[in-house]
Coordinates of C-alpha atoms and ligand atoms in Angstrom, one line a residue:
M30 CA 79.6 106.3 48.6
R31 CA 77.3 106.2 51.6
F32 CA 77.8 108.1 54.8
P33 CA 75.8 107.3 57.8
K34 CA 72.7 109.3 58.6
G35 CA 73.6 112.1 61.0
F36 CA 77.2 112.3 59.7
I37 CA 78.2 115.9 60.3
W38 CA 79.6 117.9 57.4
G39 CA 81.4 121.1 58.4
S40 CA 84.2 123.4 58.1
A41 CA 86.8 124.8 60.5
T42 CA 88.7 128.0 61.5
A43 CA 90.5 129.3 64.5
A44 CA 90.2 132.7 66.3
A45 CA 93.7 134.0 65.7
Q46 CA 93.6 133.1 62.1
I47 CA 90.4 134.9 61.1
E48 CA 89.1 137.3 63.7
G49 CA 91.4 140.3 63.6
A50 CA 90.3 143.0 66.1
A51 CA 93.4 141.9 67.9
H52 CA 93.2 144.9 70.3
E53 CA 89.5 145.7 70.2
G54 CA 86.7 144.9 72.7
G55 CA 89.1 144.5 75.5
K56 CA 91.3 141.9 73.8
E57 CA 95.0 142.0 74.7
D58 CA 98.0 140.4 73.1
S59 CA 98.0 136.7 72.6
I60 CA 101.4 135.0 72.1
W61 CA 100.8 135.2 68.4
D62 CA 100.3 139.0 68.5
A63 CA 103.6 139.3 70.5
Y64 CA 105.4 136.7 68.3
A65 CA 104.4 138.7 65.1
R66 CA 106.5 141.5 66.4
V67 CA 109.7 139.4 66.5
P68 CA 111.7 140.2 63.4
N69 CA 111.6 137.4 60.8
A70 CA 109.3 135.2 62.9
I71 CA 106.5 135.4 60.4
A72 CA 106.7 135.4 56.6
G73 CA 106.3 138.8 55.0
G74 CA 106.2 140.4 58.5
D75 CA 102.4 139.6 58.5
T76 CA 100.4 139.8 61.8
P77 CA 97.0 138.6 63.0
E78 CA 96.0 142.2 63.7
R79 CA 93.2 142.4 61.1
A80 CA 93.3 138.9 59.7
V81 CA 90.1 138.5 57.6
D82 CA 88.1 140.7 60.0
H83 CA 85.7 138.0 61.0
Y84 CA 85.1 139.8 64.3
H85 CA 83.1 142.4 62.3
R86 CA 82.0 140.3 59.4
Y87 CA 80.7 137.2 61.2
P88 CA 77.1 137.6 60.0
E89 CA 78.3 137.4 56.4
D90 CA 80.5 134.4 57.1
V91 CA 77.7 132.5 58.9
A92 CA 75.4 133.3 55.9
L93 CA 78.0 131.8 53.7
M94 CA 78.1 128.6 55.8
Q95 CA 74.3 128.3 55.5
R96 CA 74.5 128.7 51.7
L97 CA 77.1 126.0 51.5
G98 CA 74.8 123.7 53.5
L99 CA 77.2 123.1 56.3
D100 CA 75.8 121.2 59.3
S101 CA 78.4 122.5 61.7
Y102 CA 81.1 125.2 62.1
R103 CA 84.2 124.5 64.1
F104 CA 85.7 127.6 65.6
S105 CA 87.8 128.6 68.5
T106 CA 87.4 131.1 71.3
S107 CA 90.4 133.3 72.0
W108 CA 91.6 133.0 75.5
A109 CA 93.3 136.4 75.1
R110 CA 89.9 137.9 74.3
V111 CA 88.0 136.2 77.1
V112 CA 90.6 136.5 79.8
P113 CA 93.0 139.1 78.4
G114 CA 95.4 139.4 81.3
G115 CA 95.1 135.7 82.2
R116 CA 93.0 136.3 85.4
T117 CA 90.0 138.7 84.9
V118 CA 87.2 137.8 82.6
N119 CA 86.3 140.3 79.9
P120 CA 82.5 140.3 79.4
K121 CA 82.8 142.0 76.0
G122 CA 85.0 139.2 74.7
L123 CA 82.4 136.6 75.8
D124 CA 79.7 138.8 74.2
F125 CA 81.3 138.4 70.8
Y126 CA 81.1 134.6 71.0
S127 CA 77.6 134.8 72.3
R128 CA 76.5 136.8 69.3
L129 CA 78.3 134.4 67.0
V130 CA 76.7 131.3 68.5
D131 CA 73.2 133.0 68.2
E132 CA 73.9 133.7 64.6
L133 CA 74.9 130.1 63.9
L134 CA 71.9 128.7 65.7
E135 CA 69.6 131.0 63.8
Q136 CA 71.1 129.8 60.5
G137 CA 70.8 126.1 61.6
V138 CA 74.5 125.6 61.9
L139 CA 75.8 123.5 64.9
P140 CA 78.5 125.4 66.9
W141 CA 81.6 123.2 67.5
L142 CA 83.7 125.1 69.9
T143 CA 87.5 124.7 70.6
L144 CA 88.9 126.3 73.7
Y145 CA 92.5 126.4 72.8
H146 CA 93.8 126.9 69.3
W147 CA 97.2 128.3 70.2
D148 CA 96.5 131.9 71.3
L149 CA 97.6 131.9 74.9
P150 CA 97.3 135.4 76.6
Q151 CA 100.8 136.9 76.4
A152 CA 100.4 137.8 80.1
L153 CA 100.5 134.0 80.9
Q154 CA 103.4 133.5 78.6
E155 CA 105.3 136.0 80.7
R156 CA 104.7 133.7 83.7
G157 CA 106.2 130.8 81.9
G158 CA 103.3 129.8 79.6
W159 CA 102.8 126.1 79.2
A160 CA 106.1 125.3 80.9
N161 CA 104.4 126.5 84.1
R162 CA 102.0 124.0 85.6
D163 CA 99.9 126.8 86.9
T164 CA 98.7 127.6 83.3
A165 CA 96.8 124.3 83.4
Y166 CA 94.7 125.5 86.3
R167 CA 94.2 128.9 84.6
F168 CA 92.9 127.0 81.6
A169 CA 90.2 125.3 83.6
D170 CA 89.0 128.7 84.9
Y171 CA 89.0 130.0 81.4
A172 CA 86.9 127.0 80.3
E173 CA 84.5 127.7 83.1
A174 CA 84.1 131.4 82.0
V175 CA 83.3 130.3 78.4
Y176 CA 80.9 127.6 79.6
G177 CA 79.1 130.2 81.8
A178 CA 78.4 132.3 78.8
L179 CA 77.7 129.7 76.1
G180 CA 76.9 126.4 77.9
D181 CA 73.2 126.9 77.4
R182 CA 73.6 126.9 73.6
V183 CA 76.8 125.0 72.8
S184 CA 76.8 121.2 73.0
H185 CA 80.1 120.2 71.4
W186 CA 83.3 121.3 73.3
T187 CA 86.9 120.6 72.3
T188 CA 89.6 121.4 74.8
F189 CA 92.7 121.6 72.7
N190 CA 93.6 121.7 69.0
E191 CA 96.8 119.8 68.1
P192 CA 98.7 120.1 71.4
L193 CA 101.7 118.7 69.5
C194 CA 102.0 122.0 67.6
S195 CA 101.5 124.2 70.7
S196 CA 104.2 122.2 72.6
L197 CA 106.8 120.6 70.4
I198 CA 106.7 123.0 67.4
A199 CA 106.3 126.1 69.6
Y200 CA 108.7 125.3 72.5
I201 CA 111.3 123.1 70.7
G202 CA 111.0 123.6 67.0
G203 CA 110.9 127.4 67.4
E204 CA 108.5 127.7 64.5
H205 CA 105.4 128.7 66.4
A206 CA 104.9 131.2 69.2
P207 CA 106.5 131.6 71.6
G208 CA 109.4 130.4 69.3
L209 CA 111.6 128.6 71.8
N210 CA 114.2 126.0 71.4
D211 CA 114.0 124.2 74.8
P212 CA 113.2 120.5 74.9
V213 CA 112.7 120.5 78.7
A214 CA 110.1 123.3 78.5
G215 CA 108.6 121.6 75.4
L216 CA 107.9 118.3 77.2
A217 CA 106.7 120.2 80.2
A218 CA 104.3 121.9 77.9
V219 CA 103.1 118.6 76.6
H220 CA 102.3 117.3 80.1
H221 CA 100.7 120.6 81.3
Q222 CA 98.4 120.7 78.2
H223 CA 97.3 117.2 78.9
L224 CA 96.6 118.1 82.5
A225 CA 94.8 121.3 81.4
H226 CA 92.6 119.1 79.1
G227 CA 91.7 116.8 82.0
L228 CA 91.0 119.6 84.5
A229 CA 88.7 121.3 81.9
V230 CA 86.9 118.1 81.1
R231 CA 86.2 117.6 84.8
R232 CA 85.2 121.2 85.3
L233 CA 82.8 121.2 82.4
R234 CA 81.1 118.0 83.4
E235 CA 80.6 119.3 86.9
L236 CA 79.1 122.5 85.5
A237 CA 76.8 120.6 83.1
T238 CA 75.6 118.4 85.9
A239 CA 75.0 121.4 88.2
S240 CA 73.0 123.2 85.6
S241 CA 70.8 120.2 84.7
T242 CA 67.4 119.9 86.3
D243 CA 65.1 116.9 86.6
D244 CA 63.4 117.7 83.4
S245 CA 66.3 119.1 81.4
Q246 CA 69.6 117.3 81.2
R247 CA 72.3 119.5 79.7
D248 CA 73.6 117.6 76.7
I249 CA 77.3 118.2 76.4
R250 CA 79.9 116.3 74.4
L251 CA 83.6 116.8 75.3
G252 CA 86.6 115.9 73.3
I253 CA 90.0 116.9 72.1
T254 CA 91.6 117.2 68.7
L255 CA 94.9 115.6 67.9
N256 CA 97.0 115.8 64.7
L257 CA 97.8 112.2 63.9
T258 CA 100.0 110.7 61.3
N259 CA 101.3 107.4 59.9
A260 CA 105.0 107.1 60.5
V261 CA 105.9 105.0 57.6
P262 CA 109.4 103.5 57.6
N263 CA 111.1 104.5 54.3
H264 CA 112.6 101.0 53.9
P265 CA 110.4 98.6 55.9
A266 CA 113.1 96.0 56.1
D267 CA 115.8 98.5 57.3
P268 CA 116.0 98.4 61.1
V269 CA 117.4 101.9 61.2
D270 CA 114.3 103.2 59.4
L271 CA 112.0 101.1 61.6
E272 CA 113.5 102.5 64.7
A273 CA 113.1 106.0 63.4
A274 CA 109.5 105.4 62.6
R275 CA 108.9 103.9 66.0
R276 CA 110.3 107.1 67.6
I277 CA 108.2 109.4 65.5
D278 CA 105.1 107.4 66.1
A279 CA 105.8 107.6 69.9
L280 CA 106.3 111.4 69.8
W281 CA 103.7 112.3 67.3
N282 CA 100.9 109.9 68.1
R283 CA 101.3 107.8 71.2
M284 CA 102.6 110.5 73.5
F285 CA 99.2 112.2 73.0
L286 CA 96.8 109.3 72.6
E287 CA 97.9 107.0 75.4
P288 CA 97.8 109.3 78.4
L289 CA 94.2 110.2 77.3
L290 CA 93.0 106.7 76.3
L291 CA 95.1 104.4 78.5
G292 CA 96.1 106.7 81.4
A293 CA 99.9 106.2 80.8
Y294 CA 102.7 107.5 78.7
P295 CA 104.3 104.9 76.5
T296 CA 107.3 103.4 78.2
D297 CA 109.5 103.5 75.1
L298 CA 108.7 107.2 74.7
L299 CA 109.7 107.9 78.3
E300 CA 113.0 106.1 77.6
D301 CA 113.6 108.0 74.3
V302 CA 113.2 111.4 76.0
R303 CA 114.6 110.5 79.4
E304 CA 117.2 113.3 79.5
F305 CA 114.5 116.0 79.1
G306 CA 112.6 115.3 82.3
L307 CA 109.1 114.5 81.1
A308 CA 108.7 111.8 83.8
D309 CA 109.5 114.4 86.5
R310 CA 106.5 116.5 85.5
I311 CA 104.0 113.8 86.2
L312 CA 102.6 114.2 89.7
P313 CA 100.5 111.6 91.5
G314 CA 96.9 111.7 90.3
D315 CA 97.7 113.5 87.1
L316 CA 97.1 110.6 84.8
E317 CA 93.7 109.9 86.4
V318 CA 92.7 113.5 85.6
I319 CA 94.0 113.2 82.1
S320 CA 92.4 109.9 81.2
Q321 CA 88.8 110.7 82.1
P322 CA 86.5 109.4 79.5
I323 CA 85.8 111.7 76.5
D324 CA 82.9 111.6 74.1
F325 CA 84.8 112.0 70.9
L326 CA 88.3 112.3 69.5
G327 CA 89.0 114.9 66.8
V328 CA 91.5 113.9 64.2
N329 CA 93.4 116.5 62.1
H330 CA 95.2 115.0 59.2
Y331 CA 97.0 116.6 56.2
H332 CA 99.6 114.1 55.2
D333 CA 101.5 111.1 56.6
D334 CA 105.2 110.8 57.1
N335 CA 107.8 108.8 55.3
V336 CA 110.5 108.3 58.0
S337 CA 114.1 107.4 57.8
G338 CA 116.9 107.1 60.4
H339 CA 119.5 107.8 57.8
P340 CA 120.6 111.4 56.9
L341 CA 119.4 112.6 53.5
P342 CA 121.9 113.0 50.8
D343 CA 122.7 116.7 50.2
G344 CA 120.0 118.4 48.1
A345 CA 117.6 115.5 48.4
P346 CA 114.0 116.7 48.5
T347 CA 112.2 116.8 51.9
G348 CA 110.1 119.5 53.5
L349 CA 107.3 117.5 55.0
R350 CA 108.0 118.7 58.5
P351 CA 109.1 122.1 59.8
T352 CA 112.6 122.3 58.5
D353 CA 112.6 126.1 57.8
K354 CA 114.9 126.7 60.7
P355 CA 117.8 124.4 60.1
G356 CA 119.1 122.6 63.1
R357 CA 116.0 123.1 65.1
S358 CA 114.2 119.7 65.2
P359 CA 110.9 119.7 67.1
F360 CA 111.6 116.0 67.9
P361 CA 113.4 115.6 71.2
G362 CA 115.5 112.4 71.2
S363 CA 114.8 112.0 67.4
E364 CA 116.7 115.0 66.1
H365 CA 118.5 112.8 63.5
V366 CA 115.3 111.6 61.8
S367 CA 114.7 112.5 58.2
F368 CA 111.7 112.6 56.0
P369 CA 112.6 111.5 52.5
S370 CA 110.3 112.3 49.6
R371 CA 108.3 109.4 48.1
G372 CA 107.7 111.3 44.9
L373 CA 104.0 111.9 45.6
P374 CA 102.3 115.1 44.4
R375 CA 102.6 117.9 46.9
T376 CA 100.6 120.9 48.1
A377 CA 101.9 124.5 48.4
M378 CA 103.0 123.5 52.0
D379 CA 105.2 120.9 50.3
W380 CA 103.2 118.2 52.1
E381 CA 102.8 115.0 50.2
V382 CA 99.2 114.1 49.1
N383 CA 98.2 110.5 50.0
P384 CA 94.5 110.0 50.7
A385 CA 95.1 106.3 51.4
G386 CA 97.1 107.3 54.4
L387 CA 94.0 108.8 56.0
E388 CA 92.0 105.6 55.4
E389 CA 94.8 103.6 57.0
L390 CA 95.1 105.9 60.0
L391 CA 91.4 105.7 60.8
V392 CA 91.2 102.0 60.5
R393 CA 94.4 101.5 62.6
L394 CA 93.2 103.7 65.5
G395 CA 90.2 101.5 65.9
R396 CA 92.3 98.4 65.7
E397 CA 94.9 99.6 68.3
Y398 CA 92.7 101.2 71.0
D399 CA 89.7 99.4 72.6
T400 CA 88.9 102.6 74.4
L401 CA 88.8 104.8 71.3
P402 CA 85.7 107.1 71.3
P403 CA 83.9 108.0 68.1
L404 CA 86.1 110.0 65.7
Y405 CA 85.5 113.2 63.8
I406 CA 87.9 114.5 61.1
T407 CA 88.1 118.0 62.6
E408 CA 90.6 119.3 59.9
N409 CA 91.6 118.1 56.5
G410 CA 92.4 120.4 53.6
A411 CA 95.2 121.8 51.4
S412 CA 97.0 124.9 50.5
Y413 CA 97.6 125.7 46.8
D414 CA 98.6 128.9 45.0
D415 CA 95.1 130.1 44.0
V416 CA 94.4 132.5 41.2
L417 CA 91.3 134.6 41.1
S418 CA 90.6 134.5 37.4
D419 CA 89.1 137.1 35.1
D420 CA 85.7 135.3 35.3
G421 CA 85.6 136.1 39.0
H422 CA 86.1 132.5 40.1
V423 CA 88.9 130.5 41.6
H424 CA 89.2 127.3 39.7
D425 CA 91.0 125.4 42.4
V426 CA 91.0 122.0 40.7
E427 CA 93.8 120.6 42.9
R428 CA 92.1 121.5 46.2
T429 CA 88.8 120.2 45.0
R430 CA 90.5 116.9 44.1
Y431 CA 92.2 116.8 47.4
I432 CA 89.0 117.2 49.4
L433 CA 86.9 114.7 47.3
D434 CA 89.7 112.1 47.5
H435 CA 90.1 112.5 51.2
V436 CA 86.3 112.3 51.9
A437 CA 86.3 109.2 49.8
A438 CA 89.1 107.8 51.9
V439 CA 87.0 108.5 55.0
G440 CA 84.1 106.7 53.4
R441 CA 86.3 103.6 52.8
A442 CA 87.5 103.7 56.4
I443 CA 83.9 103.7 57.6
E444 CA 83.2 100.7 55.3
R445 CA 86.1 99.0 57.0
G446 CA 84.7 99.6 60.4
A447 CA 86.1 102.9 61.5
D448 CA 83.6 104.9 63.7
V449 CA 83.9 108.3 62.0
R450 CA 80.9 110.6 62.5
G451 CA 81.9 113.8 60.8
Y452 CA 84.3 115.7 58.5
F453 CA 85.3 119.4 58.7
V454 CA 87.3 120.9 55.9
W455 CA 90.2 123.2 56.8
S456 CA 89.4 125.9 56.2
L457 CA 86.3 127.9 55.5
L458 CA 88.2 131.1 54.7
D459 CA 91.7 131.9 53.5
N460 CA 93.5 133.1 56.7
F461 CA 96.6 133.8 58.8
E462 CA 98.6 130.6 58.3
W463 CA 100.7 131.0 61.4
A464 CA 104.5 131.3 60.6
W465 CA 103.5 131.5 56.9
G466 CA 101.4 134.6 57.4
Y467 CA 99.0 135.2 54.6
A468 CA 101.3 133.5 52.0
K469 CA 99.5 130.1 52.2
R470 CA 95.8 129.9 51.3
F471 CA 93.8 127.0 52.8
G472 CA 90.3 128.4 52.3
I473 CA 87.4 127.0 50.2
V474 CA 86.4 130.6 50.2
H475 CA 88.9 133.1 48.7
V476 CA 89.5 136.3 50.6
D477 CA 90.9 139.4 48.9
Y478 CA 93.3 140.7 51.5
D479 CA 92.9 144.3 50.4
T480 CA 89.1 144.5 50.1
L481 CA 88.3 141.5 52.4
V482 CA 85.7 140.4 49.8
R483 CA 84.8 136.7 50.1
T484 CA 84.5 134.6 47.0
P485 CA 83.6 130.9 47.2
K486 CA 86.2 128.9 45.2
D487 CA 85.2 126.0 43.0
S488 CA 86.1 123.7 45.9
A489 CA 83.4 125.3 48.1
L490 CA 80.8 124.7 45.4
A491 CA 82.0 121.1 45.0
Y492 CA 81.9 120.5 48.7
A493 CA 78.4 122.0 48.9
Q494 CA 77.3 119.6 46.2
L495 CA 79.0 116.6 47.9
I496 CA 77.2 117.4 51.1
A497 CA 73.8 117.7 49.4
E498 CA 74.4 114.4 47.6
A499 CA 75.7 112.6 50.7
K500 CA 72.6 113.7 52.6
A501 CA 70.2 112.7 49.8
A502 CA 71.9 109.2 49.7
A503 CA 71.5 108.9 53.4
G504 CA 67.9 109.8 53.1
V505 CA 68.0 113.1 54.9
A506 CA 64.9 115.1 54.0
G507 CA 65.3 118.4 52.2
A508 CA 69.0 117.9 51.6
A509 CA 69.0 118.0 47.8
G510 CA 67.9 121.7 47.8
A511 CA 71.1 122.8 49.4
T512 CA 73.3 123.0 46.3
G513 CA 72.4 126.5 45.3
A514 CA 75.5 127.9 47.0
A515 CA 76.9 131.3 46.0
Ligands
PNW825 C1 96.9 122.8 61.6 N1 102.6 119.8 60.4 O1 98.3 123.0 61.8 C2 96.2 123.8 62.4 O2 95.3 123.2 63.3 C3 95.6 124.9 61.6 O3 95.4 126.0 62.5 C4 96.5 125.2 60.4 O4 96.1 126.3 59.7 C5 96.4 124.0 59.5 O5 96.7 122.8 60.2 C6 97.3 124.1 58.3 O6 98.6 124.1 58.6 C7 99.3 122.1 61.4 O7 103.8 120.2 60.6 C8 100.6 122.6 61.6 O8 102.4 118.7 59.9 C9 101.7 121.8 61.3 C10 101.5 120.6 60.8 C11 100.2 120.1 60.6 C12 99.1 120.9 60.9

């Protein structure tokens, strides 16, 4: 399988999931630190307090990336570290990211920065969080602070990671911080995150232009990462299932894609959620701000969705979507929708494995949107119950298979015309899996949560080899030597 020359191979993490040092260097509570103190909010009572201590161990982690032959590392900056109280910038927080970026550049790894991966300063949550329009303006100021410190060295900027999770799952499904069950607030959060994205894109472009001179143009690429799915009707000839799939596609995909790419919310969606006031949030001029051109779209994909409009029979297997808190659907106007099992193999998250779904999604996006920018798979990966065996290795056969099969699906999508320019595996390290705490491992590198020792799993070695082979096939000089990982 051939990948284009210049295709970026990487791996991803997020601040709250790996850094730890939750109250060090001037950092204050993010909503996840606060949420972790709510009884039963997080499995096992786990917290992001220490996580995998990346804050102190980043040189070791960057060395690992270099050994695996990664072109790029996708990480996020913590708003609660950079602007702890929501208003005043913390220079020590910026300094951490500055050292991280220097380390990456020294090791030849391209920094791929995400500004918001769910860790809002708790101080801003106390003023309403994303339900408050003002948070969008605070976000643009935060983006400016990060750009001021790193704009001379970081070229790739992502505003948001999966705004769907930090709006619907956080404000309506109640599964993610701040753990609410309020559809009006949740849809306000959707619009305000879109607005924040647009305001930050505008601000960063202005700053890049202002710091360019006649002989040096600041090269910056701006984008956003969405988690997209295929909403597959369980019975394609059943109008009830078709209608359910239409609603999920509207909420999950089109509510996020269309304001960005077309400058409008889908009309069927506005109708579906009419009683929750989304339309009232949209002020004149907002959609122009939101739909400014971006340079890339990040796609996170783990599984697609088999959707039905019929209730599942008692005891029938499901579990594809957050159903841990019964009765709390994150889908306003679609609370009745169910996700029947198709009998496909599943990961430890109970998510069905279907690589062909990723191929289909990527091809379909190109077909449906003329204004689609180049795509990057900014997350794809799987959780399995890993065992560190007596030989000191983790033989994660299923994760290895998952990654290779999904990379192959991306390759087929490219052959069919999809403009995909990179792939980032989720995740570099085992880490704090949000409401699941440390119970679900997604890393290609195993972390012992007592000693914090890192051990590349078999999947890391296979991924390193895949990268080296893909580069050799694309004719990238020196690539074949990069297999000696670990
Ligand atoms: C993503 N779903 O979250 C996040 O970007 C990561 O931080 C996270 O660790 C990773 O995927 C694995 O969960 C998701 O309900 C959360 O389908 C929920 C869903 C998908 C992705």
